[in-house]
Short mmCIF file of C-alpha atoms in Angstrom, two decimals:
data_model
loop_
_atom_site.label_atom_id
_atom_site.label_comp_id
_atom_site.label_asym_id
_atom_site.label_seq_id
_atom_site.Cartn_x
_atom_site.Cartn_y
_atom_site.Cartn_z
CA UNK A 33 15.14 -5.80 7.75
CA UNK A 34 14.21 -2.50 9.33
CA UNK A 35 10.57 -1.56 9.64
CA UNK A 36 11.22 2.06 10.55
CA UNK A 37 8.63 4.01 8.53
CA UNK A 38 5.06 4.28 9.67
CA UNK A 39 2.41 4.17 6.94
CA UNK A 40 -1.37 4.42 6.96
CA UNK A 41 -3.34 1.96 4.84
CA UNK A 42 -6.70 3.40 3.78
CA UNK A 43 -9.74 1.67 2.32
CA UNK A 44 -12.45 3.11 0.08
CA UNK A 45 -15.72 3.75 1.90
CA UNK A 46 -19.10 5.12 0.95
CA UNK A 47 -20.51 7.74 3.30
CA UNK A 48 -23.60 9.90 3.32
CA UNK A 49 -22.67 13.48 2.42
CA UNK A 50 -24.10 16.71 3.80
CA UNK A 51 -26.62 16.88 0.95
CA UNK A 52 -27.80 13.33 1.76
CA UNK A 53 -26.18 11.64 -1.22
CA UNK A 54 -23.62 8.86 -1.13
CA UNK A 55 -20.00 9.99 -1.51
CA UNK A 56 -16.83 7.95 -1.92
CA UNK A 57 -14.25 8.65 0.76
CA UNK A 58 -11.18 7.02 2.31
CA UNK A 59 -11.00 5.71 5.88
CA UNK A 60 -8.09 4.29 7.84
CA UNK A 61 -7.80 0.50 7.68
CA UNK A 62 -4.55 0.17 9.65
CA UNK A 63 -1.46 2.12 10.65
CA UNK A 64 1.59 -0.14 10.39
CA UNK A 65 5.37 -0.07 10.29
CA UNK A 66 6.99 -0.75 6.92
CA UNK A 67 10.28 -1.04 5.11
CA UNK A 68 10.13 1.26 2.10
CA UNK A 69 12.21 1.06 -1.06
CA UNK A 70 12.17 3.25 -4.17
CA UNK A 71 11.85 0.88 -7.12
CA UNK A 72 13.61 3.19 -9.58
CA UNK A 73 16.65 1.15 -10.53
CA UNK A 74 15.82 -1.58 -8.00
CA UNK A 75 16.25 -5.21 -8.94
CA UNK A 76 14.67 -6.64 -5.78
CA UNK A 77 11.27 -7.42 -7.27
CA UNK A 78 10.13 -10.41 -9.26
CA UNK A 79 9.49 -10.30 -12.99
CA UNK A 80 5.79 -11.07 -12.54
CA UNK A 81 5.24 -7.88 -10.54
CA UNK A 82 4.30 -4.93 -12.78
CA UNK A 83 6.40 -1.82 -12.27
CA UNK A 84 4.90 1.63 -12.64
CA UNK A 85 6.57 4.99 -12.87
CA UNK A 86 7.23 6.60 -9.51
CA UNK A 87 6.77 3.24 -7.77
CA UNK A 88 7.66 2.28 -4.23
CA UNK A 89 7.83 -1.04 -2.45
CA UNK A 90 6.22 -1.17 1.00
CA UNK A 91 7.07 -4.33 2.97
CA UNK A 92 4.85 -5.02 5.97
CA UNK A 93 4.20 -7.95 8.31
CA UNK A 94 1.19 -9.91 7.11
CA UNK A 95 -0.32 -10.19 10.60
CA UNK A 96 -0.36 -6.35 10.84
CA UNK A 97 -2.68 -6.02 7.81
CA UNK A 98 -3.93 -9.45 6.72
CA UNK A 99 -6.71 -8.28 4.40
CA UNK A 100 -4.89 -5.60 2.40
CA UNK A 101 -6.07 -5.42 -1.24
CA UNK A 102 -5.26 -3.53 -4.41
CA UNK A 103 -8.40 -1.43 -3.87
CA UNK A 104 -6.64 0.24 -0.92
CA UNK A 105 -4.03 2.97 -0.81
CA UNK A 106 -1.10 3.95 1.39
CA UNK A 107 -0.54 7.38 2.87
CA UNK A 108 3.15 8.06 3.46
CA UNK A 109 5.03 11.37 3.65
CA UNK A 110 1.74 13.23 3.01
CA UNK A 111 1.34 11.46 -0.36
CA UNK A 112 -1.24 8.94 -1.50
CA UNK A 113 0.24 5.72 -2.93
CA UNK A 114 -2.21 3.48 -4.78
CA UNK A 115 -1.54 -0.24 -4.31
CA UNK A 116 -1.05 -1.91 -7.72
CA UNK A 117 0.11 -5.35 -6.64
CA UNK A 118 0.78 -7.36 -3.52
CA UNK A 119 2.85 -10.44 -3.04
CA UNK A 120 3.20 -12.64 0.01
CA UNK A 121 6.79 -13.76 0.33
CA UNK A 122 6.23 -16.86 2.45
CA UNK A 123 7.80 -15.37 5.55
CA UNK A 124 4.61 -13.75 6.75
CA UNK A 125 5.33 -10.52 4.90
CA UNK A 126 3.50 -8.61 2.19
CA UNK A 127 5.35 -6.68 -0.46
CA UNK A 128 3.03 -3.96 -1.73
CA UNK A 129 3.92 -2.15 -4.94
CA UNK A 130 2.28 1.27 -5.11
CA UNK A 131 2.48 4.44 -7.15
CA UNK A 132 1.10 7.97 -6.93
CA UNK A 133 -1.10 7.74 -10.03
CA UNK A 134 -4.73 7.19 -9.01
CA UNK A 135 -5.74 5.87 -12.45
CA UNK A 136 -5.92 2.10 -12.59
#
């Protein structure tokens, strides 16, 4: 397994805007190394994991980002990837399924 792509995991945050109101924004949670796989035509995921169009699998070490949730997103190759599911595989790894559609 080669973790040779660096990704940024971002979390939603509320911040006070210039006008004094509260605005939703994204802040960096962690920058980690990942193994990335395009799920188009892939058979390496379990049947209980939903598959979305334009989906990617991001495999990371659990200890690198222990509290990752489906409310977070991944920034990779200048694109935002919204985490749709996560699965711990028992070997201290997370498989994160994400797509580029920001609608849940």
